[in-house]
Each structure stands twice: as C-alpha cells, then as structure tokens.
Coordinates of C-alpha atoms and ligand atoms in Angstrom, one line a residue:
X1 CA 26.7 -12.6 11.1
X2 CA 24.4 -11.5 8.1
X3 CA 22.3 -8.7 8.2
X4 CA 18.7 -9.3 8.3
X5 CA 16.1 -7.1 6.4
X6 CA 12.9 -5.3 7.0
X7 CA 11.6 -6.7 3.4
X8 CA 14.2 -6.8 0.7
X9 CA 13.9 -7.3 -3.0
X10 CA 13.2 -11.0 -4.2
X11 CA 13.6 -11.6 -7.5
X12 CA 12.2 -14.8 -9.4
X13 CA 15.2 -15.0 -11.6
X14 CA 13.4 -14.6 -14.5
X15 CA 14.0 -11.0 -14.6
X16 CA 17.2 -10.7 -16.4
X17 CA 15.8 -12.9 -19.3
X18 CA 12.7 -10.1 -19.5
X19 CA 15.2 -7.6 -19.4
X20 CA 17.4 -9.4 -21.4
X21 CA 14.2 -9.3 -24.3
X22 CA 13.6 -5.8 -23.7
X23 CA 17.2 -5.1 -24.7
X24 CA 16.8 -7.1 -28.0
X25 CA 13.7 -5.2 -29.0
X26 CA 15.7 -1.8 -28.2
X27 CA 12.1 -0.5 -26.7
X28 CA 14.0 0.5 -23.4
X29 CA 11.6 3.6 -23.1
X30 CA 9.2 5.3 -23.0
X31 CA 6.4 2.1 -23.7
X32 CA 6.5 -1.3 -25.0
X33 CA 4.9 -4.9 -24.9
X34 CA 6.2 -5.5 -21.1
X35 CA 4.1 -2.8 -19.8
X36 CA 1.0 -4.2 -21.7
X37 CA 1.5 -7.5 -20.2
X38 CA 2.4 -6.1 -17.0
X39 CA -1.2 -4.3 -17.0
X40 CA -2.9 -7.4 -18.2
X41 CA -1.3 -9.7 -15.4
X42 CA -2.6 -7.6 -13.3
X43 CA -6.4 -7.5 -14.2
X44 CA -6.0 -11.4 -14.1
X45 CA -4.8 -11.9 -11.0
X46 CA -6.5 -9.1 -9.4
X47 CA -10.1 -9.3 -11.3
X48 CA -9.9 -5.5 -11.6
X49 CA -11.4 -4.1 -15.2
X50 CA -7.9 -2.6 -16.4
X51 CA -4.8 -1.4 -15.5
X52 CA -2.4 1.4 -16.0
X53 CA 1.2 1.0 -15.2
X54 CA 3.0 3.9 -13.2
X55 CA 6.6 5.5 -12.2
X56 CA 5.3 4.8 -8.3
X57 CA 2.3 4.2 -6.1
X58 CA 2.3 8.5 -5.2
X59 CA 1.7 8.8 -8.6
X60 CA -0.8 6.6 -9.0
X61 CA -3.0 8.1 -6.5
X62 CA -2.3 11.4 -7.6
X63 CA -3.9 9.8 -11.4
X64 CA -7.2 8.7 -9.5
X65 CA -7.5 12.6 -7.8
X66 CA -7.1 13.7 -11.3
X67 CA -9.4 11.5 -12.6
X68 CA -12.5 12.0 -9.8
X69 CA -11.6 15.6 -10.3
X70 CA -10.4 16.6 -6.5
X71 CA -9.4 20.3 -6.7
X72 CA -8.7 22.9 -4.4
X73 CA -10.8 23.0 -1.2
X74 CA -12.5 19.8 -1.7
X75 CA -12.5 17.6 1.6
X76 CA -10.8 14.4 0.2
X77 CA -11.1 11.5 3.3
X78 CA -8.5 9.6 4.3
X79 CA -6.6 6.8 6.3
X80 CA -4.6 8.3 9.5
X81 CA -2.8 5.6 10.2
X82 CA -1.2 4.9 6.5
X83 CA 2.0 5.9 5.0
X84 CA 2.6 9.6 3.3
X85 CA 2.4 8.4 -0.4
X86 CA -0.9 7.5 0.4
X87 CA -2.3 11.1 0.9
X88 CA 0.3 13.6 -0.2
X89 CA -1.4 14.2 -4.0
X90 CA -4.3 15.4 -1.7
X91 CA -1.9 18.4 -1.0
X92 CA -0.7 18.3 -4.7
X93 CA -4.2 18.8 -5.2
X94 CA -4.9 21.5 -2.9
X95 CA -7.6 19.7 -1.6
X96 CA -8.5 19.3 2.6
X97 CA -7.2 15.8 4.2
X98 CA -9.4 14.8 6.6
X99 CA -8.1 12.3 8.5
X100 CA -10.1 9.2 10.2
X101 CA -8.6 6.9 13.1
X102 CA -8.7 3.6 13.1
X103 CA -10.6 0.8 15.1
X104 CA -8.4 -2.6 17.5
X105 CA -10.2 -5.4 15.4
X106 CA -8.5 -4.0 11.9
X107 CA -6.2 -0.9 12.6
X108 CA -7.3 0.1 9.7
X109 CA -10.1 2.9 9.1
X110 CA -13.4 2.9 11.9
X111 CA -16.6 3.0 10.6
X112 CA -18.1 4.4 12.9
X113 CA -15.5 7.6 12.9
X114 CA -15.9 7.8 8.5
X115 CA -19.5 8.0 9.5
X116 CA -18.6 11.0 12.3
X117 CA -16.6 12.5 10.2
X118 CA -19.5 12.5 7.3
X119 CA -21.9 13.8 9.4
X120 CA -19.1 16.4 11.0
X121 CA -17.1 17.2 7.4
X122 CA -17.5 21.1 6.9
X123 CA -18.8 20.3 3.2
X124 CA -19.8 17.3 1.6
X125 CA -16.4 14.8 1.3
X126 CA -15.5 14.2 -2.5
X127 CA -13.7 10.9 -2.0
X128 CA -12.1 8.5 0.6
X129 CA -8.6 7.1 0.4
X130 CA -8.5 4.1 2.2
X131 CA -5.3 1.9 3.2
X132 CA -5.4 -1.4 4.0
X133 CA -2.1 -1.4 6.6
X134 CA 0.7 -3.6 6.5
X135 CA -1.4 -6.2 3.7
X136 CA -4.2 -6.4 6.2
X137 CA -7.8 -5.7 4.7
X138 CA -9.6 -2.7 6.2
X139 CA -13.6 -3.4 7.2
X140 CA -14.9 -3.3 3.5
X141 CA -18.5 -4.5 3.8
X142 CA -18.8 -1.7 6.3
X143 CA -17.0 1.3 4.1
X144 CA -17.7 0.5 0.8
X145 CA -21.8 0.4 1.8
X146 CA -21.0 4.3 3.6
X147 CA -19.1 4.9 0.5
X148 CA -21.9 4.5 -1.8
X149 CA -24.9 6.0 1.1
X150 CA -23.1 9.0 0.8
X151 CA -22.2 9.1 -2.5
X152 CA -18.2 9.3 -2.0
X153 CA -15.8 7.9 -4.6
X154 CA -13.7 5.1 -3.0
X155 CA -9.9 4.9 -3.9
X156 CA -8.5 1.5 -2.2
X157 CA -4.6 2.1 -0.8
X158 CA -3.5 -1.4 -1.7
X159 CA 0.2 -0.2 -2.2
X160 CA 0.7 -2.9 1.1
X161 CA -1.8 -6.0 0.2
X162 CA -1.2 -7.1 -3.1
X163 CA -2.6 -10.6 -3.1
X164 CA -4.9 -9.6 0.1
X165 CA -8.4 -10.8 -0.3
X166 CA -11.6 -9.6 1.7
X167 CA -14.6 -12.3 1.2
X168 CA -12.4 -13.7 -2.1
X169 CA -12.1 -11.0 -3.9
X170 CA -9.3 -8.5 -3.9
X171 CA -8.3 -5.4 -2.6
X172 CA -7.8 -2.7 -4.7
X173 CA -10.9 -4.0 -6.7
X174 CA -13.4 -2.6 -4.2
X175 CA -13.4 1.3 -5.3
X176 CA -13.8 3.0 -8.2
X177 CA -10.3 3.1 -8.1
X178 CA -7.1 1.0 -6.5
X179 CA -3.6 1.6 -6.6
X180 CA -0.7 -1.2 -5.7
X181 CA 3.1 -0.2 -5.3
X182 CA 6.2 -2.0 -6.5
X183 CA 8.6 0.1 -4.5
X184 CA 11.7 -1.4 -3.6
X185 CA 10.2 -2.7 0.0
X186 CA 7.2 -4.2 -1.2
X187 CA 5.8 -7.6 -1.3
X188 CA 7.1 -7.3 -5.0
X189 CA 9.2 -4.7 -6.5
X190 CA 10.3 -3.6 -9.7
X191 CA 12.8 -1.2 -7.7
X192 CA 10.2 1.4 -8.1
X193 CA 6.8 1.6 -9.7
X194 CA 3.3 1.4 -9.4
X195 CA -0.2 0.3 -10.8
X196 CA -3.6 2.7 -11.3
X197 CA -7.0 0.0 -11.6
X198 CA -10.4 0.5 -12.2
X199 CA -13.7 -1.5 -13.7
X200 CA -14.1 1.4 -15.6
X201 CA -12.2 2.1 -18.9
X202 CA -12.8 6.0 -19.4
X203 CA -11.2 6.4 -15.7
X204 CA -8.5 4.7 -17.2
X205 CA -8.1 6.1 -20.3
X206 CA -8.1 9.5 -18.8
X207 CA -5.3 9.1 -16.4
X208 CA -3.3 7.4 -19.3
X209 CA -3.7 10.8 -21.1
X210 CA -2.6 12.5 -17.8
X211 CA 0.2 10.6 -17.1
X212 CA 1.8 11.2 -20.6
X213 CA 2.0 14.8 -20.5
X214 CA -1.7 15.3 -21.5
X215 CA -0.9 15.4 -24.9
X216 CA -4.0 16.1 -27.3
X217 CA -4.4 13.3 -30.2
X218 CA -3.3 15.4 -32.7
X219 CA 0.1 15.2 -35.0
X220 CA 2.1 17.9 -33.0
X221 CA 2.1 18.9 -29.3
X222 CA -0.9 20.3 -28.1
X223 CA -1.9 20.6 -24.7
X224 CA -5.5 22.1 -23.0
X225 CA -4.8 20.5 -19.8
X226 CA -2.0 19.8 -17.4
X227 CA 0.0 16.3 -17.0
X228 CA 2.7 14.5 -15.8
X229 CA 5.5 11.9 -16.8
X230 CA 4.2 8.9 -15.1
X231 CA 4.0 5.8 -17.1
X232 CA 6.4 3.0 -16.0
X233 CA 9.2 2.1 -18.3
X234 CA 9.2 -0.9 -20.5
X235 CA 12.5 -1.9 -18.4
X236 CA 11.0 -1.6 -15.4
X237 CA 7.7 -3.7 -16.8
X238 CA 9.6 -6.5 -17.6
X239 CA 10.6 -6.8 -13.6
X240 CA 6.8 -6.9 -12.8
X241 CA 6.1 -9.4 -15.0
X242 CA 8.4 -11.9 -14.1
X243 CA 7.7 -10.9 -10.2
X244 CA 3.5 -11.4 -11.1
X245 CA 5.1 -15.1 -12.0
X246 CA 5.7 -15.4 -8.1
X247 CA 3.0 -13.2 -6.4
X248 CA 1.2 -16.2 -5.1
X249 CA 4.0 -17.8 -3.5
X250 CA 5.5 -14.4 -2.3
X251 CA 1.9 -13.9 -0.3
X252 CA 1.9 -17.7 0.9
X253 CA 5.4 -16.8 2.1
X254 CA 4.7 -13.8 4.0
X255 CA 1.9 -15.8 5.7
X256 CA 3.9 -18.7 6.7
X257 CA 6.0 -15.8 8.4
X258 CA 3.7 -14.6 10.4
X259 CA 2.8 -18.0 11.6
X260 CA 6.3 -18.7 12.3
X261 CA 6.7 -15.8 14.9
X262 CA 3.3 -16.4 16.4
X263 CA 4.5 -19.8 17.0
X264 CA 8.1 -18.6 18.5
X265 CA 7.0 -16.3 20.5
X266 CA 3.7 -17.1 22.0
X267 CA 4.9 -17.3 25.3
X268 CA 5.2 -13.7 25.8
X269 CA 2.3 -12.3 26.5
X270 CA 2.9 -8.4 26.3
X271 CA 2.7 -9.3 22.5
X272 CA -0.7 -8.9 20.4
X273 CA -0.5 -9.4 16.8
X274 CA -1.9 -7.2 14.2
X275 CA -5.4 -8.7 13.5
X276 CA -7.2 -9.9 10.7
X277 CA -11.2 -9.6 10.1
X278 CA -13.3 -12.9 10.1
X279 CA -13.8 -13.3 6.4
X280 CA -10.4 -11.7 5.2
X281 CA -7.5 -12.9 4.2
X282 CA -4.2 -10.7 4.3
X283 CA -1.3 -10.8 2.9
X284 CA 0.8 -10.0 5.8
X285 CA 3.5 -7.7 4.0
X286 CA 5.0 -7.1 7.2
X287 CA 4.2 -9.0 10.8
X288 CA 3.5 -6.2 12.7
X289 CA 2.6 -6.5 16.6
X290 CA 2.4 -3.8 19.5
X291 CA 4.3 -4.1 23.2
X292 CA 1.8 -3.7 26.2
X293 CA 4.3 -2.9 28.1
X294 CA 7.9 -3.0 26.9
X295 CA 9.6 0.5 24.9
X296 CA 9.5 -0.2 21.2
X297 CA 12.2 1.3 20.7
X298 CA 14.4 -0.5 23.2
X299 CA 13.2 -3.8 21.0
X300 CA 14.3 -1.9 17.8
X301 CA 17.8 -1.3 19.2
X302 CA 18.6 -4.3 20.6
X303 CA 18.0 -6.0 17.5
X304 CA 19.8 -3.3 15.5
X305 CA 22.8 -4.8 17.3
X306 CA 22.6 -8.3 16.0
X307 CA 22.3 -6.6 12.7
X308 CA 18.3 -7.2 12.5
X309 CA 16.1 -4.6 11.4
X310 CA 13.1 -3.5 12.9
X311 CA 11.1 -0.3 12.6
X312 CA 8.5 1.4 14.3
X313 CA 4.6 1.5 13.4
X314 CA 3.6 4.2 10.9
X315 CA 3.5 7.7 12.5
X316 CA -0.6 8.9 11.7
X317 CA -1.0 11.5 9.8
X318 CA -3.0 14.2 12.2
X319 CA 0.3 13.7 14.3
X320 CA 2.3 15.2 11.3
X321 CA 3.1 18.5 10.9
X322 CA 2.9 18.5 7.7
X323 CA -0.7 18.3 8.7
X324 CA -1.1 20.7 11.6
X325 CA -4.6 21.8 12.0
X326 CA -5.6 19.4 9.5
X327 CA -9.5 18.0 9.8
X328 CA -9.2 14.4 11.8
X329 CA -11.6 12.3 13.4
X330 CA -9.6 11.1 16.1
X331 CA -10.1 8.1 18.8
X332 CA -6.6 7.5 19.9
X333 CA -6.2 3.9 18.5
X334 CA -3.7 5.0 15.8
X335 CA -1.1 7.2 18.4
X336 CA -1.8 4.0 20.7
X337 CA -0.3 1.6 17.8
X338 CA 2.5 3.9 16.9
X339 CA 3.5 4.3 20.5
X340 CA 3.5 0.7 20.9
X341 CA 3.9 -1.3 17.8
X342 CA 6.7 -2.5 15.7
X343 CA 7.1 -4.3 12.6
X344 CA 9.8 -6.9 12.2
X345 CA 12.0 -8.7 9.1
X346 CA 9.5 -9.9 7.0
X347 CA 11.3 -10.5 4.1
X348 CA 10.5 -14.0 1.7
X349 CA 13.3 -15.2 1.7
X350 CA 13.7 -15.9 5.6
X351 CA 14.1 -19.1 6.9
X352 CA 12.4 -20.5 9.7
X353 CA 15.9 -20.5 11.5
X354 CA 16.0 -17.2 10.7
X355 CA 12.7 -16.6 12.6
X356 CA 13.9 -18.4 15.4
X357 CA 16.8 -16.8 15.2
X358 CA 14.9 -13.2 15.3
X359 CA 12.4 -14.2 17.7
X360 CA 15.5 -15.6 20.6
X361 CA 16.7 -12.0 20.5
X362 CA 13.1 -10.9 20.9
X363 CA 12.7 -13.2 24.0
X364 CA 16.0 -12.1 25.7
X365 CA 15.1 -8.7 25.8
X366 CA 11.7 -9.4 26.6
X367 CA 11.3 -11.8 29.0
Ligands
PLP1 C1 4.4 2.4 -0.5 C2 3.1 3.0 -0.2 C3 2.6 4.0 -1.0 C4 3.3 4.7 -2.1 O1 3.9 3.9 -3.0 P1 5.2 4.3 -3.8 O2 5.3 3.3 -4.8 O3 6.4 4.2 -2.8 O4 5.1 5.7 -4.3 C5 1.3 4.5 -0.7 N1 0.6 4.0 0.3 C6 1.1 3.1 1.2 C7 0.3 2.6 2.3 C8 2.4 2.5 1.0 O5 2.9 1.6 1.8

C-alpha cells in the first residue's frame, strides 16, 4: 500500500535541465539570470508591478513590515485563522498583532469584525495582513474599500492561492504588497522559497536593499540600516521557473480534486466544504471541509492507518500562546473550524482512484 500525501512536491521535469544550466554558468549563488526570470514570470502571470524573489514566504512578509515601516508598538492587523509565517515578523517587529476572526461564507477575515476592531484598536492600525486560507480568496471588494477608508496599508497572505483569482484578477495583487510561498507543501515548490510583489517599484527596490544585508551603494561595506540574507538562490530560481511552466495546470488540478471528493462523498451529510465567494475563483490548495458531528481527529487516525494523511484545520492565532493577551476581535467561527475541520491529500498528482480510494475510508468511518 503507498502512502498518500497531504500535498507533496510535483515537479515538471524540467527542473534538472534549469539546474542543469545553472551548473554550466557556475552562478550557483548568491544571484543570477534564474532569479530574474523567476521574478518576471511572476509579474506575468500574476499582473503584479514587480517582484522580488526570497529564501521563504516569513521573510517575505517580514520585507513588506520593513518596507511600510511597522516598528515597535504599532498595531499591525491580522488574519486569526492563518498559519504562523503569516504574522510572526509582526513580533520580529515588535509591533501589536491584532487578531480578527473570520466569517462561514469565506473563513477567511470578517468585515464586519476589521471594521470593530478599527473602531475598537487602542491606536490607529498601521497595516492589515490578510490570508486568503487554504487557496480560497478572502472578501476583497469588502476589505480592500476599509483598507483604503481608513487609510491602512494592505499586505495580501497569498502564500496558499497562487493562481487564485477574486473578480479575474489575482490575489496577492490587491495590496500594496503580496507575498506567495514556494515551501516544500505548496501548490508549487522550490523546496523552500518565496516571492515579495508590489505595483510599486521603490517598495521593491527597498526591500531588495533589505534583503541583501542593507548594504549602501558604495565600493566597500557600508551599512546605516539593518538587513537580512534573504534573496533566493539562483539554484533554487531555476526550480520556480520550470514549476511557473505548470502553475496553470497545477491550480486546474487541485480544482478537479476538490470536485472529485465532493462528488465521492456527497452522501454524507455531516460534511460542509470550505466555501468559495460568488465572483471568486480559488485555487483550492488543500480541500478542506469541517465534521458536524464526527471527532476530527478520529477521521485523521483512521486514515493515518491506511497510510493517508490528513491534518487538522489551522489552530487561530488568539488561541496561541505565543499570543496570550494578544488584541483579537473574536466571533468564534475560527475555534469552531479548527475544532471541526480537516484538510485531506490534496496532492496533483492524485488520481481519481486515489480519491475514491481516500473518500471509501472516509465513508466507513463515517457512515
Ligand atoms: C506557508 C505559509 C506562509 C509562510 O511561507 P514559508 O515559505 O513557509 O515561510 C505564510 N502564510 C501562510 C498562510 C502559509 O501557508
């Protein structure tokens, strides 16, 4: 019996030749032409302005703090119901989280509790990080029009939705700033890395000069400000640009997933699906659904035993300690999901007798 994966690595098998050329050239590190043309895929396919490549998605929000300027004790906004890398550089920062719930028709962030939280925010909020969960979009007309009433920066969390489009255009092009995420588990990987966009070039150029050691222009090492090592390596570049080759496909793919287990297992009806907003279109990273009344976790383990892996929903962030005391605008919906939701194999390169596979063990410990 194979094992089957949450979301595993799929290359495109053009890879190794990229690779392959990087070796040739000998420009293995730090830069090179792959991380140029993994940038300017990116602003095609996206739309987005331009593009700077990173080590990881953590990083590249960290980049957009930098560049809006978030410093200690400024309340920086943010998704509850996300993943850590989407709000730890608010800590690296030393600025206040603030965490917002999320609403049943998106699970993403609820308007109406950023507008609370606006209105309830101990000082004006600087910026709002804002996830769109699992490759789902979050309710943009409604955020990006309290964004700008209240004049808060927007950085878009599209580290999940690569591909996901809200009205036809995409997300991580809604902000002032997006991020994506090539991490190992992602729609596609380049084992680890991740991508800082913006429509505007000085936001760009600054975080460039931030993420190489904020080195001054002059001929010997002079620095006024502090920086990082965070630009993706020319190797690594080479991987995203023969996985861009396949992005479409991959996001088809994961869609045709989703459709496969809402097909196989419609006739349970504990089972509710992770929505989608009228006028969206998500990518559908991971098919994610919660259990009205069946334990999760008894799901999870039962499937761990035919060698099937399935995880829980992410754990909010007000519930983390990490976070204790932290500012949250709270509703319950997120702790609902993560007490009742899980996410199964979602990986592109199941079959649909995989999914039926998958979805038989679901129906005999379900029905
Ligand atoms: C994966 C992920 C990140 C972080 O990306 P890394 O590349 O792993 O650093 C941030 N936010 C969300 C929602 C993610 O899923």
């Amino acid at each position: 019996m194979k094992r089957i994966f949450l979301s595993p690595p799929h290359m495109s098998g053009k890879e190794q030749d990229y690779i392959a050329e990087v070796f040739k050239s000998n420009y293995i590190a730090p830069l090179g032409e792959f991380v140029e043309r993994f940038e300017k895929r990116i602003c095609e396919y996206t739309g987005a302005g331009y593009a700077l490549a990173t080590i990881n998605g953590t990083s590249a929000i960290h980049l957009a703090l930098r560049v809006l300027d978030i410093k200690e004790d400024d309340i920086v906004l943010a998704s509850s119901f996300t993943f850590i890398g989407s709000v730890s550089s608010i800590l690296y920062q030393n600025a206040r989280p603030y965490f917002i719930d999320s609403d049943m028709k998106s699970w993403n962030i609820s308007p109406t509790r950023l507008k609370k939280a606006i209105e309830n925010s101990p000082k004006k909020p600087k910026a709002l990080i804002l996830t769109h969960l699992y490759g789902q979009c979050a309710d943009l007309d409604k955020i990006v029009k309290i964004c700008k009433e209240n004049d808060i920066f927007l950085i878009e969390d599209a580290a999940e939705s690569l591909g996901a489009r809200f009205n036809g255009k995409h997300t991580g092009t809604f902000g002032d700033l997006g991020i994506y995420s090539f991490n190992g588990n992602k729609i596609l990987t380049t084992s680890g890395g991740g991508m800082l966009v913006s429509d505007r070039q000085a936001w760009i150029d600054k975080a460039r000069f931030y993420a190489t050691q904020a080195k001054e222009d002059l001929p010997y090492y002079e620095h006024k400000e502090l920086g990082y090592n965070y630009r993706m390596s020319n190797v690594l570049a080479a991987i995203g640009v023969a996985q861009m080759e396949v992005i479409e496909e991959r996001a088809q793919k994961c869609q045709e997933v989703f459709s496969w287990y809402q097909e196989e297992l419609a006739e349970i009806k504990e089972i509710k699906f992770m929505p989608e907003l009228i006028g969206s279109c998500g990518n559908r990273w991971l098919t994610t659904l919660t259990l009205e009344k069946s334990d999760p976790k008894v799901l999870i383990s039962a499937l761990a035993e035919q060698k099937i892996e399935s995880r829980r929903l992410w754990k909010p962030m007000h519930l983390q300690e990490l976070f204790k005391g932290a500012l949250a605008e709270v509703n319950g919906v997120s702790e609902a999901l993560f007490q009742k939701g899980i996410c199964l194999p979602s990986g592109t390169d199941l079959s649909q007798r995989d999914v039926q596979f998958i979805s038989q063990c679901i129906k005999k410990v379900l029905l």
